[in-house]
PDB file of C-alpha atoms and ligand atoms in Angstrom:
ATOM      1  CA  MET A 210      -8.227 -24.654  30.104  1.00 55.00           C
ATOM      2  CA  ALA A 211      -7.544 -25.075  26.378  1.00 64.00           C
ATOM      3  CA  ALA A 212      -3.902 -25.206  25.292  1.00 66.00           C
ATOM      4  CA  PRO A 213      -2.704 -21.899  23.824  1.00 69.00           C
ATOM      5  CA  PRO A 214      -2.531 -21.950  20.014  1.00 80.00           C
ATOM      6  CA  ASP A 215       0.910 -22.760  18.557  1.00 89.00           C
ATOM      7  CA  PHE A 216       1.237 -19.487  16.686  1.00 95.00           C
ATOM      8  CA  LEU A 217       1.707 -17.633  19.969  1.00 97.00           C
ATOM      9  CA  ASP A 218       5.026 -19.411  20.626  1.00 96.00           C
ATOM     10  CA  ALA A 219       6.412 -18.408  17.236  1.00 96.00           C
ATOM     11  CA  LEU A 220       5.143 -14.873  17.636  1.00 97.00           C
ATOM     12  CA  ALA A 221       6.740 -14.587  21.072  1.00 96.00           C
ATOM     13  CA  THR A 222      10.068 -16.074  19.924  1.00 96.00           C
ATOM     14  CA  ASP A 223      10.500 -14.636  16.424  1.00 96.00           C
ATOM     15  CA  GLY A 224       8.148 -11.654  16.415  1.00 97.00           C
ATOM     16  CA  PHE A 225       6.323 -13.083  13.400  1.00 98.00           C
ATOM     17  CA  VAL A 226       4.555 -16.206  12.207  1.00 98.00           C
ATOM     18  CA  VAL A 227       3.445 -17.395   8.747  1.00 98.00           C
ATOM     19  CA  LEU A 228       0.255 -19.496   8.586  1.00 97.00           C
ATOM     20  CA  PRO A 229      -0.336 -21.014   5.100  1.00 97.00           C
ATOM     21  CA  GLY A 230      -3.918 -22.153   4.458  1.00 97.00           C
ATOM     22  CA  TRP A 231      -5.243 -20.116   7.388  1.00 98.00           C
ATOM     23  CA  LEU A 232      -8.435 -19.207   5.515  1.00 98.00           C
ATOM     24  CA  GLU A 233     -10.455 -21.643   3.398  1.00 97.00           C
ATOM     25  CA  PRO A 234     -10.297 -21.142  -0.412  1.00 98.00           C
ATOM     26  CA  ALA A 235     -14.027 -20.353  -0.834  1.00 98.00           C
ATOM     27  CA  THR A 236     -13.835 -17.430   1.603  1.00 98.00           C
ATOM     28  CA  VAL A 237     -10.601 -16.209   0.037  1.00 98.00           C
ATOM     29  CA  ALA A 238     -12.287 -16.268  -3.390  1.00 98.00           C
ATOM     30  CA  ALA A 239     -15.316 -14.359  -2.100  1.00 98.00           C
ATOM     31  CA  LEU A 240     -13.106 -11.663  -0.528  1.00 98.00           C
ATOM     32  CA  ARG A 241     -11.095 -11.391  -3.740  1.00 98.00           C
ATOM     33  CA  ALA A 242     -14.359 -11.009  -5.686  1.00 97.00           C
ATOM     34  CA  GLU A 243     -15.150  -7.875  -3.660  1.00 97.00           C
ATOM     35  CA  LEU A 244     -12.247  -6.178  -5.416  1.00 97.00           C
ATOM     36  CA  PRO A 245     -12.412  -4.852  -8.963  1.00 93.00           C
ATOM     37  CA  SER A 246     -10.614  -7.097 -11.443  1.00 85.00           C
ATOM     38  CA  GLY A 247      -8.778  -6.717 -14.705  1.00 78.00           C
ATOM     39  CA  GLY A 248      -6.648  -3.760 -13.666  1.00 81.00           C
ATOM     40  CA  ASN A 249      -9.648  -1.675 -12.627  1.00 88.00           C
ATOM     41  CA  LEU A 250      -9.161   0.338  -9.416  1.00 93.00           C
ATOM     42  CA  GLU A 251     -12.702   1.603  -9.006  1.00 92.00           C
ATOM     43  CA  GLY A 252     -13.716   2.187  -5.386  1.00 94.00           C
ATOM     44  CA  LEU A 253     -10.125   2.089  -4.147  1.00 96.00           C
ATOM     45  CA  GLN A 254      -8.018   5.029  -2.978  1.00 94.00           C
ATOM     46  CA  ARG A 255      -4.270   5.546  -3.176  1.00 92.00           C
ATOM     47  CA  ALA A 256      -2.654   4.650   0.131  1.00 87.00           C
ATOM     48  CA  GLY A 257      -0.784   7.442   1.882  1.00 77.00           C
ATOM     49  CA  VAL A 258       2.305   7.602   4.042  1.00 70.00           C
ATOM     50  CA  GLY A 259       2.505   9.544   7.315  1.00 69.00           C
ATOM     51  CA  ARG A 260      -0.227  10.887   9.517  1.00 65.00           C
ATOM     52  CA  GLY A 261      -2.853  13.603   9.681  1.00 65.00           C
ATOM     53  CA  GLY A 262      -1.698  16.789   7.953  1.00 66.00           C
ATOM     54  CA  GLU A 263       1.609  15.137   7.136  1.00 66.00           C
ATOM     55  CA  ARG A 264      -0.103  12.475   5.076  1.00 69.00           C
ATOM     56  CA  ARG A 265       0.937  12.210   1.441  1.00 71.00           C
ATOM     57  CA  VAL A 266       1.062   9.809  -1.439  1.00 71.00           C
ATOM     58  CA  LEU A 267       4.596   8.743  -2.285  1.00 71.00           C
ATOM     59  CA  ASP A 268       4.825   6.344  -5.223  1.00 71.00           C
ATOM     60  CA  SER A 269       8.459   5.645  -4.440  1.00 73.00           C
ATOM     61  CA  VAL A 270       7.578   4.383  -0.933  1.00 88.00           C
ATOM     62  CA  ARG A 271       4.327   2.479  -1.417  1.00 92.00           C
ATOM     63  CA  GLY A 272       2.253   1.816  -4.510  1.00 93.00           C
ATOM     64  CA  ASP A 273      -0.895   0.200  -3.183  1.00 95.00           C
ATOM     65  CA  TRP A 274      -4.555   1.164  -3.531  1.00 95.00           C
ATOM     66  CA  ILE A 275      -6.810   0.491  -0.571  1.00 96.00           C
ATOM     67  CA  ARG A 276     -10.371   0.198   0.700  1.00 97.00           C
ATOM     68  CA  TRP A 277     -11.222  -0.133   4.383  1.00 97.00           C
ATOM     69  CA  LEU A 278     -13.302  -3.154   5.433  1.00 98.00           C
ATOM     70  CA  ASP A 279     -16.710  -2.239   6.825  1.00 96.00           C
ATOM     71  CA  GLY A 280     -18.027  -5.735   7.600  1.00 95.00           C
ATOM     72  CA  SER A 281     -20.669  -5.380   4.885  1.00 95.00           C
ATOM     73  CA  SER A 282     -20.344  -8.899   3.446  1.00 98.00           C
ATOM     74  CA  PRO A 283     -20.592 -12.251   5.282  1.00 98.00           C
ATOM     75  CA  GLU A 284     -16.976 -12.999   4.335  1.00 98.00           C
ATOM     76  CA  GLN A 285     -15.709  -9.699   5.762  1.00 98.00           C
ATOM     77  CA  GLY A 286     -17.727 -10.502   8.875  1.00 98.00           C
ATOM     78  CA  TRP A 287     -16.112 -13.937   9.109  1.00 98.00           C
ATOM     79  CA  PHE A 288     -12.628 -12.510   8.603  1.00 98.00           C
ATOM     80  CA  LEU A 289     -13.229  -9.888  11.310  1.00 98.00           C
ATOM     81  CA  GLN A 290     -14.601 -12.581  13.637  1.00 97.00           C
ATOM     82  CA  ARG A 291     -11.410 -14.589  13.181  1.00 98.00           C
ATOM     83  CA  MET A 292      -9.366 -11.443  13.843  1.00 98.00           C
ATOM     84  CA  GLU A 293     -11.320 -11.052  17.084  1.00 98.00           C
ATOM     85  CA  ALA A 294     -10.364 -14.608  18.095  1.00 97.00           C
ATOM     86  CA  ILE A 295      -6.695 -13.762  17.446  1.00 98.00           C
ATOM     87  CA  ARG A 296      -7.092 -10.572  19.471  1.00 98.00           C
ATOM     88  CA  LEU A 297      -8.278 -12.558  22.486  1.00 97.00           C
ATOM     89  CA  ASP A 298      -5.491 -15.146  22.016  1.00 97.00           C
ATOM     90  CA  VAL A 299      -2.693 -12.569  21.849  1.00 97.00           C
ATOM     91  CA  ASN A 300      -4.052 -10.668  24.817  1.00 97.00           C
ATOM     92  CA  ARG A 301      -4.166 -13.864  26.878  1.00 96.00           C
ATOM     93  CA  GLY A 302      -0.895 -15.331  25.636  1.00 95.00           C
ATOM     94  CA  LEU A 303       1.290 -12.303  24.993  1.00 96.00           C
ATOM     95  CA  GLN A 304      -0.400  -9.608  27.089  1.00 96.00           C
ATOM     96  CA  LEU A 305      -0.518  -7.249  24.134  1.00 96.00           C
ATOM     97  CA  GLY A 306      -3.527  -5.357  25.489  1.00 96.00           C
ATOM     98  CA  VAL A 307      -4.949  -4.684  22.025  1.00 97.00           C
ATOM     99  CA  PHE A 308      -8.606  -3.719  22.008  1.00 96.00           C
ATOM    100  CA  GLU A 309      -9.636  -3.200  18.410  1.00 97.00           C
ATOM    101  CA  VAL A 310      -8.751  -4.002  14.824  1.00 97.00           C
ATOM    102  CA  GLU A 311      -8.749  -1.935  11.639  1.00 97.00           C
ATOM    103  CA  ALA A 312      -8.356  -3.583   8.236  1.00 98.00           C
ATOM    104  CA  HIS A 313      -8.148  -2.600   4.592  1.00 98.00           C
ATOM    105  CA  PHE A 314      -8.015  -4.362   1.270  1.00 98.00           C
ATOM    106  CA  ALA A 315      -4.833  -3.517  -0.631  1.00 97.00           C
ATOM    107  CA  VAL A 316      -4.168  -3.888  -4.352  1.00 97.00           C
ATOM    108  CA  TYR A 317      -0.643  -3.416  -5.724  1.00 96.00           C
ATOM    109  CA  PRO A 318      -0.467  -2.815  -9.488  1.00 95.00           C
ATOM    110  CA  PRO A 319       2.336  -4.687 -11.307  1.00 96.00           C
ATOM    111  CA  GLY A 320       5.715  -3.073 -10.633  1.00 95.00           C
ATOM    112  CA  SER A 321       4.695  -1.429  -7.371  1.00 94.00           C
ATOM    113  CA  GLY A 322       5.727  -2.379  -3.840  1.00 96.00           C
ATOM    114  CA  TYR A 323       6.224  -0.995  -0.367  1.00 96.00           C
ATOM    115  CA  GLU A 324       9.721  -0.111   0.827  1.00 95.00           C
ATOM    116  CA  ARG A 325      11.133  -1.548   4.035  1.00 97.00           C
ATOM    117  CA  HIS A 326       9.269  -0.107   7.025  1.00 96.00           C
ATOM    118  CA  LEU A 327       7.822  -0.708  10.469  1.00 96.00           C
ATOM    119  CA  ASP A 328       4.036  -0.490  10.829  1.00 96.00           C
ATOM    120  CA  ALA A 329       4.424   1.430  14.104  1.00 94.00           C
ATOM    121  CA  PHE A 330       7.557   3.519  14.013  1.00 86.00           C
ATOM    122  CA  GLN A 331       6.593   6.391  16.284  1.00 81.00           C
ATOM    123  CA  SER A 332       6.067   5.596  19.979  1.00 78.00           C
ATOM    124  CA  HIS A 333       2.564   7.085  20.042  1.00 88.00           C
ATOM    125  CA  ASN A 334       1.398   4.840  17.216  1.00 93.00           C
ATOM    126  CA  PRO A 335      -1.257   2.517  18.715  1.00 96.00           C
ATOM    127  CA  ARG A 336      -0.578  -0.437  16.405  1.00 96.00           C
ATOM    128  CA  ARG A 337       0.916  -3.445  18.187  1.00 97.00           C
ATOM    129  CA  LEU A 338       0.159  -6.474  15.973  1.00 98.00           C
ATOM    130  CA  SER A 339      -0.077  -6.558  12.168  1.00 98.00           C
ATOM    131  CA  ALA A 340      -1.867  -9.204  10.118  1.00 98.00           C
ATOM    132  CA  VAL A 341      -1.737  -9.686   6.351  1.00 98.00           C
ATOM    133  CA  LEU A 342      -4.035 -12.123   4.539  1.00 98.00           C
ATOM    134  CA  TYR A 343      -3.271 -12.809   0.883  1.00 98.00           C
ATOM    135  CA  LEU A 344      -6.046 -13.156  -1.691  1.00 98.00           C
ATOM    136  CA  ASN A 345      -4.132 -14.236  -4.817  1.00 98.00           C
ATOM    137  CA  ARG A 346      -4.567 -17.423  -6.811  1.00 97.00           C
ATOM    138  CA  GLU A 347      -1.698 -19.705  -7.791  1.00 96.00           C
ATOM    139  CA  TRP A 348       1.127 -17.333  -7.010  1.00 98.00           C
ATOM    140  CA  ALA A 349       4.499 -18.552  -8.357  1.00 97.00           C
ATOM    141  CA  ALA A 350       7.937 -17.534  -7.102  1.00 96.00           C
ATOM    142  CA  ALA A 351       8.615 -16.059 -10.549  1.00 97.00           C
ATOM    143  CA  ASP A 352       5.718 -13.610 -10.030  1.00 98.00           C
ATOM    144  CA  GLY A 353       7.717 -11.667  -7.393  1.00 98.00           C
ATOM    145  CA  GLY A 354       5.643  -9.687  -4.908  1.00 98.00           C
ATOM    146  CA  GLU A 355       6.931 -11.495  -1.827  1.00 98.00           C
ATOM    147  CA  LEU A 356       6.682 -10.074   1.645  1.00 98.00           C
ATOM    148  CA  ALA A 357      10.314  -9.719   2.781  1.00 98.00           C
ATOM    149  CA  ILE A 358      10.907  -9.831   6.546  1.00 98.00           C
ATOM    150  CA  PHE A 359      14.070  -8.388   8.107  1.00 98.00           C
ATOM    151  CA  ASP A 360      15.768  -8.673  11.471  1.00 96.00           C
ATOM    152  CA  ALA A 361      16.492  -5.625  13.603  1.00 92.00           C
ATOM    153  CA  ALA A 362      19.893  -5.240  11.913  1.00 94.00           C
ATOM    154  CA  GLY A 363      18.224  -5.014   8.502  1.00 94.00           C
ATOM    155  CA  HIS A 364      19.165  -8.479   7.228  1.00 97.00           C
ATOM    156  CA  GLU A 365      16.475 -10.261   5.285  1.00 98.00           C
ATOM    157  CA  ILE A 366      15.415 -13.390   7.173  1.00 98.00           C
ATOM    158  CA  ARG A 367      12.311 -14.610   5.343  1.00 98.00           C
ATOM    159  CA  ARG A 368      10.323 -14.256   2.121  1.00 98.00           C
ATOM    160  CA  VAL A 369       6.634 -15.108   1.964  1.00 98.00           C
ATOM    161  CA  LEU A 370       4.746 -15.735  -1.285  1.00 98.00           C
ATOM    162  CA  PRO A 371       1.407 -13.865  -1.261  1.00 98.00           C
ATOM    163  CA  GLU A 372      -0.590 -17.029  -1.943  1.00 98.00           C
ATOM    164  CA  GLY A 373      -4.317 -16.919  -1.209  1.00 98.00           C
ATOM    165  CA  GLY A 374      -5.236 -18.058   2.300  1.00 98.00           C
ATOM    166  CA  THR A 375      -1.823 -17.428   3.878  1.00 98.00           C
ATOM    167  CA  LEU A 376      -1.921 -15.229   6.970  1.00 98.00           C
ATOM    168  CA  VAL A 377       1.172 -13.503   8.357  1.00 98.00           C
ATOM    169  CA  LEU A 378       1.176 -12.047  11.863  1.00 98.00           C
ATOM    170  CA  PHE A 379       3.979  -9.836  13.180  1.00 98.00           C
ATOM    171  CA  LEU A 380       4.689  -7.337  15.928  1.00 98.00           C
ATOM    172  CA  SER A 381       4.058  -3.888  14.431  1.00 97.00           C
ATOM    173  CA  GLN A 382       6.773  -2.082  16.380  1.00 95.00           C
ATOM    174  CA  ARG A 383       9.510  -4.685  15.953  1.00 96.00           C
ATOM    175  CA  VAL A 384       9.472  -6.371  12.550  1.00 97.00           C
ATOM    176  CA  PRO A 385      10.784  -4.455   9.525  1.00 98.00           C
ATOM    177  CA  HIS A 386       9.268  -5.697   6.279  1.00 98.00           C
ATOM    178  CA  ALA A 387       8.800  -4.762   2.632  1.00 98.00           C
ATOM    179  CA  VAL A 388       6.591  -5.694  -0.322  1.00 98.00           C
ATOM    180  CA  LEU A 389       8.747  -6.580  -3.332  1.00 98.00           C
ATOM    181  CA  PRO A 390       7.439  -5.469  -6.737  1.00 96.00           C
ATOM    182  CA  ALA A 391       5.366  -8.084  -8.525  1.00 95.00           C
ATOM    183  CA  LEU A 392       4.789  -8.917 -12.166  1.00 95.00           C
ATOM    184  CA  ARG A 393       1.076  -9.460 -11.468  1.00 96.00           C
ATOM    185  CA  TRP A 394      -1.704  -7.623  -9.670  1.00 96.00           C
ATOM    186  CA  ARG A 395      -1.354  -8.449  -5.974  1.00 97.00           C
ATOM    187  CA  ALA A 396      -4.293  -8.418  -3.551  1.00 98.00           C
ATOM    188  CA  SER A 397      -4.367  -8.700   0.241  1.00 98.00           C
ATOM    189  CA  ILE A 398      -6.075  -7.558   3.416  1.00 98.00           C
ATOM    190  CA  ALA A 399      -3.854  -5.768   5.931  1.00 98.00           C
ATOM    191  CA  ALA A 400      -5.101  -5.464   9.508  1.00 98.00           C
ATOM    192  CA  TRP A 401      -3.750  -3.845  12.660  1.00 98.00           C
ATOM    193  CA  PHE A 402      -4.617  -4.549  16.270  1.00 98.00           C
ATOM    194  CA  ARG A 403      -4.462  -1.370  18.313  1.00 97.00           C
ATOM    195  CA  VAL A 404      -4.129  -0.436  21.935  1.00 97.00           C
ATOM    196  CA  ARG A 405      -6.665   1.988  23.344  1.00 91.00           C
ATOM    197  CA  GLY A 406      -6.562   5.731  23.554  1.00 70.00           C
ATOM    198  CA  ARG A 407      -4.001   6.733  20.942  1.00 55.00           C
ATOM    199  CA  ASP A 408      -4.525   8.321  17.566  1.00 53.00           C
ATOM    200  CA  CYS A 409      -5.479   6.040  14.734  1.00 50.00           C
ATOM    201  CA  ALA A 410      -5.240   5.515  10.978  1.00 50.00           C
ATOM    202  CA  SER A 411      -1.504   6.074  10.987  1.00 47.00           C
ATOM    203  CA  THR A 412       1.082   4.174   9.010  1.00 46.00           C
TER     204      THR A 412
HETATM  205  C1  OGA B 683       1.438  -2.853   4.891  1.00 61.27           C
HETATM  206  C2  OGA B 683       2.298  -3.995   4.491  1.00 61.27           C
HETATM  207  C3  OGA B 683       2.532  -6.190   3.533  1.00 61.27           C
HETATM  208  C4  OGA B 683       1.993  -7.068   2.441  1.00 61.27           C
HETATM  209  O1  OGA B 683       0.346  -2.674   4.326  1.00 61.27           O
HETATM  210  O2  OGA B 683       1.861  -2.104   5.813  1.00 61.27           O
HETATM  211  O3  OGA B 683       3.426  -3.995   4.886  1.00 61.27           O
HETATM  212  O4  OGA B 683       2.580  -8.153   2.243  1.00 61.27           O
HETATM  213  N1  OGA B 683       1.785  -4.995   3.732  1.00 61.27           N
HETATM  214  O5  OGA B 683       1.035  -6.692   1.756  1.00 61.27           O
HETATM  215 MN1   MN B 684       3.608  -2.828   6.681  1.00 61.27          MN
END
């Protein structure tokens, strides 16, 4: 049997893992090209907070604009195929029992971020594993916009630059995180692996 991939160890021990260069630059560029450029938000919708009838847009909590992936380009198909490989790996290695993935593009205008949160806060939330793939070119530390990762006590333990091709995986119920405001437009794909039979599209 093939050896389990290294990222499973880190995920099991720390609850998160950062994989720079996870996706090749040409595919990253093609995914980025699916988004409007130059400060144009056409085809994107403001992301909400909360669920169902409770859903609302709160600029103070999260400032991103989103579009769900539908697999309509070869690059989206390739990304979703690689998510499927991760799904099988985490089910084998960590017994997460996740059976499907949902993913959206996210664009944060300059100055916006996402306050510290868990991706699955309520017990009936079906999200178990979160993945974020960054689509930005030549991101510098001075640009801000890092993903900040916290421990359970709320202490910051890691900052990740949103550089194109980097993938971050973390346990949705356990790892508090935040998007720090950036000086530039910031693009990513966020994906969630879900267990079966619970309600979906929650935050
Ligand atoms: C999210 C999120 C992190 C990022 O969409 O829930 O936390 O770095 N995104 O974009
Ligand atoms: Mn999140």
